[in-house]
């Protein structure tokens, strides 16, 4: 299935696994790349640039296909060693970087000089246009449905994607709410050149997370996510649990005076306990509304093969019948 995205990244299918904290280890990225998509190691899950370099080496031992690294730029009082991470990516001969969060402009010259393709993940047309103007090769356009940080505009993909298609010259993938062949065909119809999935890839055999996390996604419906940290303009879509209810109660009671310190217990440093130890009430963790479309835990290859087969069936049968005049 050739699109501008498969051509840009040298992959078989236009399916990307978005960076995911404490999920995007080498095992996850390699499984997706081996199945014909583009897998991404999550840079900041590795606590130091040396550990990231090691994770890149491990991934290369597991796949000879292209894979990438996600670098998330978050506002922080003590910023991570971004120059060190960029160096580990370049020295590791990684060919694709997914940037997310703040404007990645500062890091583009070094990445591009090393021949690295940059796809910037953003939640609005204006940010995607900015990414295009500063020289990003592609964009990942994340709608309001998405797991993680949907931004503050709340525009769902049925509007956001065609708006992006109208404005962007660089290729982009649809992100947020994508699960199956229907999603892929819809994404292509709305003007995207592929799709990015987060939550769907967690519920796979190879995802290196505790079984409780996979089971929680399968059990969840599309009604089970909540938006937290909106008062801090750092909105995150998470799966509801006791910690999230507690957090939302603090947001309600503290109102405009809410500070990050008030909710630190529910959001800071909680991922290892959830993803690795399976303590599902330990805090707030990102999950998309798409959980409502996920009811099994296939291998990554089964998932991707099924998506492609379903997409072709829709295009060649259902849509072809509609167009037979
Ligand atoms: C558990 C989890 C952790 C995530 N961590 C990150 C992250 O560290 N950096 C990032 O750019 N996006 C992160 N995301 C967002 C995903 O890369 C992707 O954009 C999003 O999941 C797409 O929406 P979907 O879940 O509906 O497929 C995370 C998503 C999930 C579900």
PDB file of C-alpha atoms and ligand atoms in Angstrom, residues 17-23 42 44-45 70-72 98-101 121 140 142-143 145-149 175-178 196-200 202 236-237 271 275 285-290, ligand 1:
ATOM      1  CA  UNK A  17       2.949   3.347  16.340  1.00  0.00           C
ATOM      2  CA  UNK A  18       3.005   6.637  18.225  1.00  0.00           C
ATOM      3  CA  UNK A  19       5.483   7.247  21.021  1.00  0.00           C
ATOM      4  CA  UNK A  20       4.083   5.956  24.317  1.00  0.00           C
ATOM      5  CA  UNK A  21       5.631   6.465  27.736  1.00  0.00           C
ATOM      6  CA  UNK A  22       6.626   3.102  29.300  1.00  0.00           C
ATOM      7  CA  UNK A  23       5.160   1.230  26.289  1.00  0.00           C
ATOM      8  CA  UNK A  42       9.830   6.514  23.305  1.00  0.00           C
ATOM      9  CA  UNK A  44      12.134   9.989  27.406  1.00  0.00           C
ATOM     10  CA  UNK A  45      11.117   6.621  28.881  1.00  0.00           C
ATOM     11  CA  UNK A  70       9.751   9.762  19.746  1.00  0.00           C
ATOM     12  CA  UNK A  71      11.074  12.902  21.415  1.00  0.00           C
ATOM     13  CA  UNK A  72       8.484  14.733  23.484  1.00  0.00           C
ATOM     14  CA  UNK A  98       8.564  11.781  15.884  1.00  0.00           C
ATOM     15  CA  UNK A  99       8.595  15.063  17.780  1.00  0.00           C
ATOM     16  CA  UNK A 100       5.706  16.080  20.007  1.00  0.00           C
ATOM     17  CA  UNK A 101       4.822  18.794  22.472  1.00  0.00           C
ATOM     18  CA  UNK A 121       2.699  15.340  16.152  1.00  0.00           C
ATOM     19  CA  UNK A 140       0.818  13.444  12.705  1.00  0.00           C
ATOM     20  CA  UNK A 142      -3.997  14.108  16.628  1.00  0.00           C
ATOM     21  CA  UNK A 143      -7.762  14.612  16.993  1.00  0.00           C
ATOM     22  CA  UNK A 145     -10.469  11.479  20.479  1.00  0.00           C
ATOM     23  CA  UNK A 146      -6.816  10.621  21.050  1.00  0.00           C
ATOM     24  CA  UNK A 147      -5.255   9.028  24.062  1.00  0.00           C
ATOM     25  CA  UNK A 148      -2.748  11.342  25.741  1.00  0.00           C
ATOM     26  CA  UNK A 149      -2.680  15.081  25.122  1.00  0.00           C
ATOM     27  CA  UNK A 175      -3.935  10.041  14.771  1.00  0.00           C
ATOM     28  CA  UNK A 176      -6.475   9.465  17.527  1.00  0.00           C
ATOM     29  CA  UNK A 177      -9.296   6.942  17.436  1.00  0.00           C
ATOM     30  CA  UNK A 178      -7.668   4.728  14.801  1.00  0.00           C
ATOM     31  CA  UNK A 196      -0.916   6.612  13.732  1.00  0.00           C
ATOM     32  CA  UNK A 197      -2.174   4.400  16.576  1.00  0.00           C
ATOM     33  CA  UNK A 198      -1.403   4.454  20.270  1.00  0.00           C
ATOM     34  CA  UNK A 199      -3.980   2.708  22.455  1.00  0.00           C
ATOM     35  CA  UNK A 200      -4.670  -0.063  19.886  1.00  0.00           C
ATOM     36  CA  UNK A 202      -0.977  -1.480  23.709  1.00  0.00           C
ATOM     37  CA  UNK A 236      -4.734  14.624  29.001  1.00  0.00           C
ATOM     38  CA  UNK A 237      -7.212  11.909  28.030  1.00  0.00           C
ATOM     39  CA  UNK A 271       3.711   4.991  34.734  1.00  0.00           C
ATOM     40  CA  UNK A 275       2.578  -0.300  32.960  1.00  0.00           C
ATOM     41  CA  UNK A 285      -2.579   6.958  32.409  1.00  0.00           C
ATOM     42  CA  UNK A 286      -3.268   7.942  28.815  1.00  0.00           C
ATOM     43  CA  UNK A 287      -5.902   5.982  26.933  1.00  0.00           C
ATOM     44  CA  UNK A 288      -7.980   6.856  23.902  1.00  0.00           C
ATOM     45  CA  UNK A 289     -11.746   6.667  23.342  1.00  0.00           C
ATOM     46  CA  UNK A 290     -10.806   4.039  20.779  1.00  0.00           C
TER      47      UNK A 290
HETATM   48  C1  LIG B   1      -0.200   5.108  27.325  1.00  0.00           C
HETATM   49  C2  LIG B   1       0.097   6.196  26.346  1.00  0.00           C
HETATM   50  C3  LIG B   1       1.266   6.926  26.495  1.00  0.00           C
HETATM   51  C4  LIG B   1       1.580   7.946  25.571  1.00  0.00           C
HETATM   52  N1  LIG B   1       2.778   8.622  25.714  1.00  0.00           N
HETATM   53  C5  LIG B   1       3.133   9.538  24.771  1.00  0.00           C
HETATM   54  C6  LIG B   1       4.405  10.183  24.829  1.00  0.00           C
HETATM   55  O1  LIG B   1       5.210   9.938  25.732  1.00  0.00           O
HETATM   56  N2  LIG B   1       4.714  11.074  23.858  1.00  0.00           N
HETATM   57  C7  LIG B   1       3.848  11.358  22.834  1.00  0.00           C
HETATM   58  O2  LIG B   1       4.184  12.146  21.954  1.00  0.00           O
HETATM   59  N3  LIG B   1       2.632  10.768  22.753  1.00  0.00           N
HETATM   60  C8  LIG B   1       2.261   9.860  23.684  1.00  0.00           C
HETATM   61  N4  LIG B   1       1.048   9.229  23.575  1.00  0.00           N
HETATM   62  C9  LIG B   1       0.146   9.545  22.432  1.00  0.00           C
HETATM   63  C10 LIG B   1       0.299   8.531  21.295  1.00  0.00           C
HETATM   64  O3  LIG B   1       1.566   8.600  20.699  1.00  0.00           O
HETATM   65  C11 LIG B   1      -0.746   8.762  20.182  1.00  0.00           C
HETATM   66  O4  LIG B   1      -0.602  10.069  19.651  1.00  0.00           O
HETATM   67  C12 LIG B   1      -2.162   8.588  20.677  1.00  0.00           C
HETATM   68  O5  LIG B   1      -2.247   7.467  21.530  1.00  0.00           O
HETATM   69  C13 LIG B   1      -3.128   8.418  19.513  1.00  0.00           C
HETATM   70  O6  LIG B   1      -4.431   8.219  19.959  1.00  0.00           O
HETATM   71  P1  LIG B   1      -5.108   6.752  20.151  1.00  0.00           P
HETATM   72  O7  LIG B   1      -4.664   6.299  21.498  1.00  0.00           O
HETATM   73  O8  LIG B   1      -6.549   7.035  20.053  1.00  0.00           O
HETATM   74  O9  LIG B   1      -4.579   5.861  19.058  1.00  0.00           O
HETATM   75  C14 LIG B   1       0.697   8.231  24.499  1.00  0.00           C
HETATM   76  C15 LIG B   1      -0.493   7.497  24.378  1.00  0.00           C
HETATM   77  C16 LIG B   1      -0.798   6.489  25.270  1.00  0.00           C
HETATM   78  C17 LIG B   1      -2.083   5.710  25.084  1.00  0.00           C
END
